[in-house]
Tab-separated table of C-alpha atoms in Angstrom:
chain	number	residue	atom	x	y	z
S	1	MET	CA	105.108	200.336	144.536
S	2	SER	CA	105.774	203.944	145.300
S	3	ALA	CA	106.723	206.561	142.741
S	4	ASP	CA	110.430	206.342	143.674
S	5	GLY	CA	110.556	202.570	143.029
S	6	ALA	CA	110.594	201.539	146.696
S	7	ILE	CA	108.604	198.526	147.828
S	8	ASP	CA	105.269	199.340	149.411
S	9	PRO	CA	105.357	198.510	153.158
S	10	TRP	CA	102.019	196.659	152.828
S	11	LEU	CA	103.538	194.381	150.176
S	12	LEU	CA	106.769	193.889	152.110
S	13	GLU	CA	104.790	192.648	155.127
S	14	ARG	CA	103.214	189.940	152.966
S	15	LEU	CA	106.209	188.722	150.976
S	16	VAL	CA	107.938	185.588	152.201
S	17	CYS	CA	110.985	183.656	151.088
S	18	PRO	CA	109.936	181.067	148.491
S	19	ALA	CA	112.468	178.580	149.924
S	20	THR	CA	111.559	178.809	153.631
S	21	ARG	CA	108.232	180.702	153.755
S	22	THR	CA	109.747	183.054	156.353
S	23	PRO	CA	109.536	186.869	156.362
S	24	LEU	CA	111.998	188.969	154.395
S	25	ARG	CA	113.735	192.200	155.301
S	26	LEU	CA	114.565	194.962	152.866
S	27	ASP	CA	118.146	196.060	152.301
S	28	ALA	CA	117.368	199.279	150.424
S	29	ALA	CA	121.026	200.194	149.935
S	30	ALA	CA	121.737	196.911	148.135
S	31	GLY	CA	118.326	196.764	146.439
S	32	GLU	CA	117.608	193.293	147.811
S	33	LEU	CA	115.140	191.415	149.961
S	34	ILE	CA	117.016	189.332	152.521
S	35	SER	CA	115.981	185.929	153.833
S	36	ASP	CA	118.047	185.380	156.959
S	37	ALA	CA	116.565	181.880	157.374
S	38	ALA	CA	117.687	180.743	153.905
S	39	GLY	CA	120.796	182.900	153.699
S	40	LEU	CA	119.590	184.328	150.378
S	41	ALA	CA	119.206	187.808	148.919
S	42	TYR	CA	116.513	188.326	146.286
S	43	PRO	CA	117.051	191.235	143.875
S	44	VAL	CA	114.644	194.129	143.475
S	45	ARG	CA	114.710	195.363	139.873
S	46	ASP	CA	112.963	198.622	139.007
S	47	GLY	CA	110.960	198.341	142.225
S	48	VAL	CA	109.828	194.780	141.444
S	49	PRO	CA	110.955	191.950	143.748
S	50	VAL	CA	112.325	188.988	141.797
S	51	MET	CA	111.229	186.089	143.994
S	52	LEU	CA	112.942	183.269	142.114
S	53	ILE	CA	115.391	181.078	143.990
S	54	GLU	CA	117.470	180.830	140.799
S	55	GLU	CA	117.895	184.630	140.781
S	56	ALA	CA	118.842	184.880	144.467
S	57	ARG	CA	122.371	185.326	145.699
S	58	ARG	CA	123.790	183.469	148.691
S	59	LEU	CA	124.686	185.789	151.546
S	60	SER	CA	127.760	183.688	152.293
S	61	GLY	CA	129.061	184.191	148.746
S	62	GLU	CA	128.827	180.490	147.894
S	63	PRO	CA	127.148	179.490	144.611
S	64	LEU	CA	123.565	178.179	144.752
């Protein structure tokens, strides 16, 4: 992690969605890692990705 709490690019390249094992993209404005394949957004709290499906939010707004 960098000093400003952003996710290190090296780490971001290696993180995958725990549900689909597909790459994630960072939405820095929302503070989330997005899995387009699963339709989920994983929160980033204090620069730490929370990679738990139970903590993810559906992009469509539907409950998990």
